[in-house]
XYZ file of C-alpha atoms in Angstrom:
489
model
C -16.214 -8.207 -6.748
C -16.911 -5.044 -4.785
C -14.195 -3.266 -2.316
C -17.135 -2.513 0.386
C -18.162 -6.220 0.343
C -14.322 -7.814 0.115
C -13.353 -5.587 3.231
C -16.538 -6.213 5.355
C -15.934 -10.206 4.986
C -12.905 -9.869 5.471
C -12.947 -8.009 8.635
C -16.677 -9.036 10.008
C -14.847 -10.920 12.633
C -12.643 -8.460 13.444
C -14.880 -6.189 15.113
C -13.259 -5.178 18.619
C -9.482 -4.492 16.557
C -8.436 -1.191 16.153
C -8.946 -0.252 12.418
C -8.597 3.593 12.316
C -6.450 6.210 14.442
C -5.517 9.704 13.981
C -3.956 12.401 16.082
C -5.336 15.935 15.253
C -3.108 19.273 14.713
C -4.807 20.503 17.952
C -3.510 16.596 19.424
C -6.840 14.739 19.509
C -6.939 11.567 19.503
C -9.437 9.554 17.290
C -9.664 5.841 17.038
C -12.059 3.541 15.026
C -12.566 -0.456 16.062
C -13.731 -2.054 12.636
C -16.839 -2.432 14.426
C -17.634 1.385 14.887
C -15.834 1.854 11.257
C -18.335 -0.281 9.677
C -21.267 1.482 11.882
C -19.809 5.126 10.689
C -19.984 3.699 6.379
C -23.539 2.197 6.930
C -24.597 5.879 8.065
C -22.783 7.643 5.181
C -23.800 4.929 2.968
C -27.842 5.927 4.158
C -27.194 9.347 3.792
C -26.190 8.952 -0.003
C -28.693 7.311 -0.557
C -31.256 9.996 0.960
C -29.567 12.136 -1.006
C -30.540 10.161 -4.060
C -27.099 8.474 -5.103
C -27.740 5.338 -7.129
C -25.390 2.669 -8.636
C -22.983 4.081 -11.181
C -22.926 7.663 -9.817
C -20.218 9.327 -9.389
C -19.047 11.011 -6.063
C -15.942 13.344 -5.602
C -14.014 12.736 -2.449
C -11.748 15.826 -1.865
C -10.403 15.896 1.635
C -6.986 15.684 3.221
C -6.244 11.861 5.004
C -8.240 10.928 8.123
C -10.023 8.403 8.808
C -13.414 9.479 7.153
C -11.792 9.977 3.977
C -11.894 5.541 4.148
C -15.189 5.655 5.688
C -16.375 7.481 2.517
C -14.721 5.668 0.019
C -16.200 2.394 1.554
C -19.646 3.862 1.738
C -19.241 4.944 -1.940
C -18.165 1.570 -2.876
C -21.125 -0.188 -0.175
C -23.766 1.468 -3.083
C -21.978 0.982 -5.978
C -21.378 4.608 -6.840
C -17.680 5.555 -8.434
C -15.295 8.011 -5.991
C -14.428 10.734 -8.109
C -10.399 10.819 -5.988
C -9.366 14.846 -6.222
C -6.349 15.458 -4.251
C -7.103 18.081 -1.654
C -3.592 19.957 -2.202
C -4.382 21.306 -5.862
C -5.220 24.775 -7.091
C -8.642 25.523 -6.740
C -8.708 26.067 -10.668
C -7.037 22.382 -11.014
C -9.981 21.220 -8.999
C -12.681 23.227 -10.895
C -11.216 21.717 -14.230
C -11.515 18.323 -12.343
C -14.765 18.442 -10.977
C -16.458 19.950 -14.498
C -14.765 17.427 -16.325
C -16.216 14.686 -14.014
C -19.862 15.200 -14.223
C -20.809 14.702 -10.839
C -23.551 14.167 -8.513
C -21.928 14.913 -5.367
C -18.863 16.418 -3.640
C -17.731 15.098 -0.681
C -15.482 17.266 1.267
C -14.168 17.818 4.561
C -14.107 21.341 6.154
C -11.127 22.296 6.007
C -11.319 21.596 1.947
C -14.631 23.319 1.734
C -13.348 26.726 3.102
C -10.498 26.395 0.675
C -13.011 25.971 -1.906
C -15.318 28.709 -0.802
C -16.915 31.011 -3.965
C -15.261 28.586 -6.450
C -17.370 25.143 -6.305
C -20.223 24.772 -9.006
C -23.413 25.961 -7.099
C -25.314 23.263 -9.024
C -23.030 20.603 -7.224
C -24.294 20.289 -4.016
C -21.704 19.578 -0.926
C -21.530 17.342 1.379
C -19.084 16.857 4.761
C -17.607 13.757 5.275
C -16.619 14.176 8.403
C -20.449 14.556 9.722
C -22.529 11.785 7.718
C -22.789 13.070 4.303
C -24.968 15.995 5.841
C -24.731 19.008 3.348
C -22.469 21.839 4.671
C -24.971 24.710 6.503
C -23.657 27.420 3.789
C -24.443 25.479 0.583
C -26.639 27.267 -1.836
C -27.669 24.340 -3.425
C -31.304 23.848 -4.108
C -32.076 21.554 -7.131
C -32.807 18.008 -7.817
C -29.753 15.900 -7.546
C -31.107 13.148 -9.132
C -30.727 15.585 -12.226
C -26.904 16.353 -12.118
C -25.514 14.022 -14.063
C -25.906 11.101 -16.135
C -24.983 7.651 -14.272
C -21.954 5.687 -15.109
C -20.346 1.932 -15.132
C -20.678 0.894 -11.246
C -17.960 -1.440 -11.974
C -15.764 1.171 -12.085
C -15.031 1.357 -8.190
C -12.874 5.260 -8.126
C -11.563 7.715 -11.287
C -7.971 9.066 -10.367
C -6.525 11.894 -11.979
C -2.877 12.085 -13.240
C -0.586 13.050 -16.327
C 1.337 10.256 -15.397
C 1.378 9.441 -19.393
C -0.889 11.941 -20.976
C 0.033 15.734 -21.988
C -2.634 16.757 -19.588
C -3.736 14.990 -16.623
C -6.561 12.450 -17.233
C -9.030 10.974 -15.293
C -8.233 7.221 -14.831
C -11.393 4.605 -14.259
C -10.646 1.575 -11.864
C -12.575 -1.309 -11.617
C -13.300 -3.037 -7.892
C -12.237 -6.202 -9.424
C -8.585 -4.881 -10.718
C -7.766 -2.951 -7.166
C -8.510 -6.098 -5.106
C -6.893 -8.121 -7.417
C -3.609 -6.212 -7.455
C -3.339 -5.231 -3.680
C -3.918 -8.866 -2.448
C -1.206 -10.432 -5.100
C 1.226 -7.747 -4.005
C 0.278 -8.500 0.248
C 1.105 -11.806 -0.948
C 4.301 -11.373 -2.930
C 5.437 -9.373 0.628
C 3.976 -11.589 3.134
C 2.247 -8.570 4.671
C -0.749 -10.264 7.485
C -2.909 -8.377 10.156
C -0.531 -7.107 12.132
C 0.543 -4.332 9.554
C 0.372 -1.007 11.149
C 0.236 1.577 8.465
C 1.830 5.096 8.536
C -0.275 7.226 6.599
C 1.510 10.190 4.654
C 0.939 9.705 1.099
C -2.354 11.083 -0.153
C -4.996 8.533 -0.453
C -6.294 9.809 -3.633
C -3.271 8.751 -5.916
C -2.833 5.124 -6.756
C 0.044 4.779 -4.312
C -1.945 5.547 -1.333
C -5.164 4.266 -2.302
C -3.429 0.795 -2.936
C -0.857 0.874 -0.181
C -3.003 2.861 2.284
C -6.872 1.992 1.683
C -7.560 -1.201 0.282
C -3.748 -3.019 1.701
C -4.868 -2.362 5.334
C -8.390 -3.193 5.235
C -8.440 -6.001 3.109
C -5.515 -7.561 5.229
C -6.803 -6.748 8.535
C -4.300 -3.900 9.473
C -4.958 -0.308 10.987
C -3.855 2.951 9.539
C -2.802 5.841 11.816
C -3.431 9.512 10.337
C -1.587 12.902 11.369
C -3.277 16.110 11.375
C -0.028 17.452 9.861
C 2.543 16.282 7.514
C 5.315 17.951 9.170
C 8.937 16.323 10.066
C 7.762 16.779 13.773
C 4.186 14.879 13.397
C 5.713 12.151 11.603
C 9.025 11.420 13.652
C 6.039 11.876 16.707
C 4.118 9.396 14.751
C 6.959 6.989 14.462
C 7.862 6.950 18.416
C 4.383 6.625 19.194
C 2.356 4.262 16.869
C 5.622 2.510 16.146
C 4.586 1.207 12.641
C 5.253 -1.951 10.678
C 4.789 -0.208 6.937
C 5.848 3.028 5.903
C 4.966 3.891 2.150
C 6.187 7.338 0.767
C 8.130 8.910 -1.753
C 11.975 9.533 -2.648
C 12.340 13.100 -1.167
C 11.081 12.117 2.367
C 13.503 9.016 2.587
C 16.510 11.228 1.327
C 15.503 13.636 4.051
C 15.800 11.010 6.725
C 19.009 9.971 5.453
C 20.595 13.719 5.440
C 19.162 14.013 9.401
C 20.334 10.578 10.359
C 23.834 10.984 8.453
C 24.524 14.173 10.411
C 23.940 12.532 14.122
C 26.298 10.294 12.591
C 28.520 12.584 11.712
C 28.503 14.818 15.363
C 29.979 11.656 17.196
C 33.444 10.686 16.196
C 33.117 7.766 17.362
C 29.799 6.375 16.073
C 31.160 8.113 12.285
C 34.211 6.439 12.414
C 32.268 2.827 13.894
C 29.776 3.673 10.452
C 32.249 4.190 8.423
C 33.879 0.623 9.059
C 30.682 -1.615 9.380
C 28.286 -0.162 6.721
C 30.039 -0.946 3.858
C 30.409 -4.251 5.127
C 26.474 -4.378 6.214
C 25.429 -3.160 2.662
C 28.055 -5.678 0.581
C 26.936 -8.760 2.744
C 23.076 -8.006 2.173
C 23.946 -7.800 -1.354
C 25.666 -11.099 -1.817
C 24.225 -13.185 0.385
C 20.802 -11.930 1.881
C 22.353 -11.870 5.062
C 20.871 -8.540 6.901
C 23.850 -7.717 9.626
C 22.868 -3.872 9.158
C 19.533 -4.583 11.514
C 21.393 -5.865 14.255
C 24.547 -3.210 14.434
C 22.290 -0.246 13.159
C 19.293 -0.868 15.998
C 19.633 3.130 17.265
C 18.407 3.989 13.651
C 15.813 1.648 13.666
C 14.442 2.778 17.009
C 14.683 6.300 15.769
C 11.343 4.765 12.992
C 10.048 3.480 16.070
C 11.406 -0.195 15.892
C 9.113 -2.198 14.552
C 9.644 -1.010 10.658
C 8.775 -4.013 8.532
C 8.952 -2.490 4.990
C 9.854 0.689 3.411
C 7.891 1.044 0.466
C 9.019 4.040 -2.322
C 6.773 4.756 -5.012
C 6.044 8.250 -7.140
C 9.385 8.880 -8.489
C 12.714 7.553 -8.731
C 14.965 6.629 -5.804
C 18.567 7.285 -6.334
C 21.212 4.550 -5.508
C 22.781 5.816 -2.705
C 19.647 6.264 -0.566
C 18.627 3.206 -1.719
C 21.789 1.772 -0.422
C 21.512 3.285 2.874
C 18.576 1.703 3.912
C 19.636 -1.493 3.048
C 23.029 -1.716 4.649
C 21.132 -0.364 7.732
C 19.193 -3.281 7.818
C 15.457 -1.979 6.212
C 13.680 -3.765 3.536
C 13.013 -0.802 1.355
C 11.238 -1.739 -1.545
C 11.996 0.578 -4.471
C 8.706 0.240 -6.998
C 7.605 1.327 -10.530
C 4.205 1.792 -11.642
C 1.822 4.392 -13.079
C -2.133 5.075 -12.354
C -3.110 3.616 -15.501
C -1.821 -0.021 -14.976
C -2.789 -0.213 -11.189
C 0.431 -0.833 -8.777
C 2.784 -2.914 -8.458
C 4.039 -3.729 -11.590
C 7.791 -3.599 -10.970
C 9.477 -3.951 -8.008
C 11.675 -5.345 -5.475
C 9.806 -7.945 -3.188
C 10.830 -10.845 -1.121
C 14.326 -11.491 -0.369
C 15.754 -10.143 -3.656
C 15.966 -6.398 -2.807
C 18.339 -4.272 -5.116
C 19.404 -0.315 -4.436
C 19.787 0.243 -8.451
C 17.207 -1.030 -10.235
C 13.185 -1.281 -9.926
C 13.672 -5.316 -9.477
C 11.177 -7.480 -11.399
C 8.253 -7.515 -12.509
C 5.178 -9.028 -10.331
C 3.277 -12.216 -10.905
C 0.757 -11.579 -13.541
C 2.384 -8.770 -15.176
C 3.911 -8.918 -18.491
C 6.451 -6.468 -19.326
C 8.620 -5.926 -22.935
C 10.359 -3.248 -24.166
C 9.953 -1.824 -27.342
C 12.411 -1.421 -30.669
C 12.495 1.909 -29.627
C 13.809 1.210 -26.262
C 10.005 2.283 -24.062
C 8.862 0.084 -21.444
C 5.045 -2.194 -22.574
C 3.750 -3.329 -19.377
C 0.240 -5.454 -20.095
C -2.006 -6.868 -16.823
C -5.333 -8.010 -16.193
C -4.935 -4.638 -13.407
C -4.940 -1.705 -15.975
C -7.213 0.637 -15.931
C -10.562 0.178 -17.818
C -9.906 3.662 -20.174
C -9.918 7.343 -19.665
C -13.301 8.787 -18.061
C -14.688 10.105 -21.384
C -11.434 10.335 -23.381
C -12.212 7.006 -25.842
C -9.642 8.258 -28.353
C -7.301 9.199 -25.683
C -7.500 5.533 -24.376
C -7.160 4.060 -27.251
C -4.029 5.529 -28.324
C -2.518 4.972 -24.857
C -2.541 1.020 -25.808
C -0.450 -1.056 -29.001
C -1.731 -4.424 -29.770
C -2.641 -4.562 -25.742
C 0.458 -3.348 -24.623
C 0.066 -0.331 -22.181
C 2.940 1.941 -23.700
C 4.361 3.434 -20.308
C 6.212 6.496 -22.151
C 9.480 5.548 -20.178
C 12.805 4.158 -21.527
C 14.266 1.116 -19.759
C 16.584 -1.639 -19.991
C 17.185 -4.843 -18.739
C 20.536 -5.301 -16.407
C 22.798 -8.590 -16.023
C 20.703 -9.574 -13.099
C 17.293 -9.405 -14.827
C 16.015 -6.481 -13.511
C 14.399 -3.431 -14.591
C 16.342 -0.149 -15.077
C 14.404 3.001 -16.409
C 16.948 5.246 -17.886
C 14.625 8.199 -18.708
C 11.573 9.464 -20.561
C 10.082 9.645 -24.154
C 7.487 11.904 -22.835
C 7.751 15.847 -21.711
C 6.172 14.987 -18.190
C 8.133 16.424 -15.715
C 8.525 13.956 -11.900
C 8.645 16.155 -9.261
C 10.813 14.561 -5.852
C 7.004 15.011 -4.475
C 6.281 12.445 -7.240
C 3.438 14.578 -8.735
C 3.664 15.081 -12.643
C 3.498 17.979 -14.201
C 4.133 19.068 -18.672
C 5.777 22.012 -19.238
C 2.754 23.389 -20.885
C 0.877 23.605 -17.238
C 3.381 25.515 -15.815
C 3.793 28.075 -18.794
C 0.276 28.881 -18.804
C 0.636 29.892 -14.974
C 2.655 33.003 -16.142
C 0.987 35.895 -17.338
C 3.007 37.808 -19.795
C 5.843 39.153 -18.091
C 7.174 42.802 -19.543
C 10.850 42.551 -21.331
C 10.080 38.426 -22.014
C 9.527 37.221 -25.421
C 9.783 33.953 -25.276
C 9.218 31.297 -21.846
C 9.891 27.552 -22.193
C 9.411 25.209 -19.423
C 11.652 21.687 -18.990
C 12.063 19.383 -16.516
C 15.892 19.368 -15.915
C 17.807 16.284 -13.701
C 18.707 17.696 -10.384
C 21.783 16.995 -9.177
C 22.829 13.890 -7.688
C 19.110 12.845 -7.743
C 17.007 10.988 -9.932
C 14.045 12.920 -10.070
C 13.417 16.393 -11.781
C 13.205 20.222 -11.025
C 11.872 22.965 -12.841
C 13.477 25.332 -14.864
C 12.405 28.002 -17.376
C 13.974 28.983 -19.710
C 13.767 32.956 -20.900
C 14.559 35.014 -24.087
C 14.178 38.612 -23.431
C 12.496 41.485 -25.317
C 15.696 43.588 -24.855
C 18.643 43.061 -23.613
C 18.367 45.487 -20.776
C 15.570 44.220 -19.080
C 16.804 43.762 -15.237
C 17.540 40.087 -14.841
C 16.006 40.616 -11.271
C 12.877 41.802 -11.940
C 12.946 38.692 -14.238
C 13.778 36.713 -11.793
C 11.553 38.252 -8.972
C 8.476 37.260 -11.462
């Protein structure tokens, strides 16, 4: 199977729908029909090729979302090279690390990355802008045979993502085109998504949430995606009223920002608090007991405030605490509270269907086995796991037990059936963004400070939340030392 080929079949009579949108931070509009989206990969796709890509190469894709970002990752796939994913918000030393430890033919970037990156790319990595065909930027230095940059790889392996979801440092994480089709068509079909899925894109496309829920879900099922030029509240509540989408995949911290808004307009009317305060508890016990979904019809003024037309809620990337959980429920939404990790694809828990729950992950999907372990660690095992670390054979290795991916995180099993994870066996840290980080990263960020001794780094609960914050921890040189200055640092 290839992505390129799965998405073109699908779609090849499809030509004249709108596939790709985007507004622009200066408001531009852009749209793409399938037809014209297919026309835009072909040229890319001829480009690379001029440029000397061949099967198995591997191709870095660093650019914020828009609709070339998809363009390039189907022309990638259209030749059978690998997409390299690097996500366009990380230090430009994170991204150096990334890119060296890659060996790459090719960065593809869009301008706004490339300025970022200005003085600190390889100069024996040429660079190439997506957003104009693949044509090398004007200011690139580069001068040498391509052909010669690196040594070419599996082109089975359709894109390399890298994460610490469940390594000590992050890891780059090789996906076959077989496993990603595989997996986002068996969970389309476990949530009866069809064509008419208009996708809200905020979630970077180069993580495993996005790419699945973002990339491959809308194209391979006929949708469209709609892009902002800026993930602000403003551009997405804009975003909302205007495209009026179907599916809205994020993360935790967004949804619990919602809430907080939509609980304080609430809360300014008397009337409407006191009229929530009656009916939501009723909304949210009903749904729970009986499936019946009472909150969609009483709560429609919060449901026009996503635009209306809000299908599913999907959260992904780190835990969602109960009581947000709970109020998108009782208000009527089908908010599907996942687990998963980049190495064993996505979904792999979740709730899906009818059965939605506000404290638990839910099940586990068709074709996915799950255990847990003596020592209390969830052992998920799929025919969607990654194929192994890019170059890390050891590493890969021990990630596995007797075929069992060994997820690092504790979980139980509640009365119901479904998944619960209660906490970690490994130091990463789960940021409300849902980006990972170990301690160690974030220690080696600090120069020495003058009057420390010692720093330690941990990843401490906040409060009321389920996710993590940052805290270090400091022992000083003498006793002194301004706790300010300390502080200041």
């Amino acid at each position: 199977m290839n992505i390129y080929d799965e998405v073109f079949s699908n779609n090849k009579r499809n030509g004249g729908k709108i596939a790709l949108a985007m507004e622009t931070a200066d408001h531009e509009h852009l749209s793409f029909t399938y037809t014209e989206m297919f026309a835009a990969v072909d040229i890319l796709a001829a480009e690379l090729l001029r440029l000397g890509m061949r099967p198995g190469d591997r191709i870095a894709l660093i650019s914020e979302n828009r609709p070339e970002w998809i363009t390039a990752f189907l022309a990638a796939a259209k030749i059978r090279c690998t997409a390299v994913l690097l996500d366009a918000s990380l230090t430009g030393a994170d991204l150096l690390r990334y890119i060296t430890k890659s060996d790459l033919r090719l960065l593809l970037m869009s301008p706004r990355v490339m300025k970022a990156l200005a003085g600190i790319v390889p100069s024996d990595i040429p660079c190439a802008d997506l957003t104009a065909g693949a044509k090398l930027f004007a200011d690139t230095d580069f001068s040498g045979d391509i052909r010669e940059a690196a040594i070419t790889g599996d082109e089975a392996v359709a894109a390399i993502i890298y994460s610490s979801g469940t390594t000590r440092t992050p890891a780059g994480i090789m996906h076959t085109h077989d496993a990603l089709i595989r997996s986002t068509l068996m969970c389309a079909k476990c949530n009866n998504l069809n064509e008419t899925g208009k996708y809200l894109s905020v979630v970077p496309n180069s993580h495993i949430y996005g790419l699945i829920c973002l990339v491959l879900g809308p194209m391979l099922m006929r949708g469209d995606v709609f892009f902002i030029g800026e993930n602000t509240p403003a551009a997405i509540l804009k975003a909302f009223a205007e495209y009026r989408p179907t599916i809205f995949p994020c993360v935790p911290r967004v949804y619990e920002l919602f809430r907080t808004e939509i609980e304080k307009k609430i809360a300014a009317d008397p009337k409407s608090a006191k009229l929530f305060r009656i009916f939501f508890p009723i909304c949210l016990k009903l749904r729970q007991k009986t499936g019946i979904n009472l909150g969609k019809v009483l709560f429609k003024a919060i449901h026009k405030g996503f635009g209306g037309r809000i299908e599913v809620f999907c959260s992904a990337g780190a835990p969602m605490d109960q009581k947000t959980a709970e109020f998108y429920l009782g208000t009527g939404f089908n908010m599907l509270v996942t687990y998963g990790a980049t190495e064993t694809n996505i979904p792999t828990l979740g709730n899906y269907g009818r059965k939605l729950t506000a404290d638990s992950c839910g099940r586990r999907y068709p074709d996915v086995s799950v255990k847990i372990s003596d020592t209390g660690e969830l052992l998920i095992r799929s025919d969607y796991m990654m194929k192994g670390y890019f170059g890390e054979p050891e590493m890969t290795a021990a990630t596995f037990e007797d075929g069992w991916f060994k997820t690092g995180d504790l979980c139980r099993i509640d009365r119901k059936g479904h998944y619960v994870i209660t906490g970690r066996r490994k130091e990463n840290i789960v940021l409300a963004s849902g980006k990972k980080v170990t301690p160690e990263e974030v220690e080696a960020a600090y120069p020495p400070i003058p009057g420390v001794k010692e720093i330690v780094v941990s990843g401490v609960t906040a409060a009321g939340k389920a996710y993590d914050e940052i805290h270090a921890f400091v022992v000083l040189s003498e006793a002194n030392t301004a706790h300010e200055e300390i502080e200041a640092r």
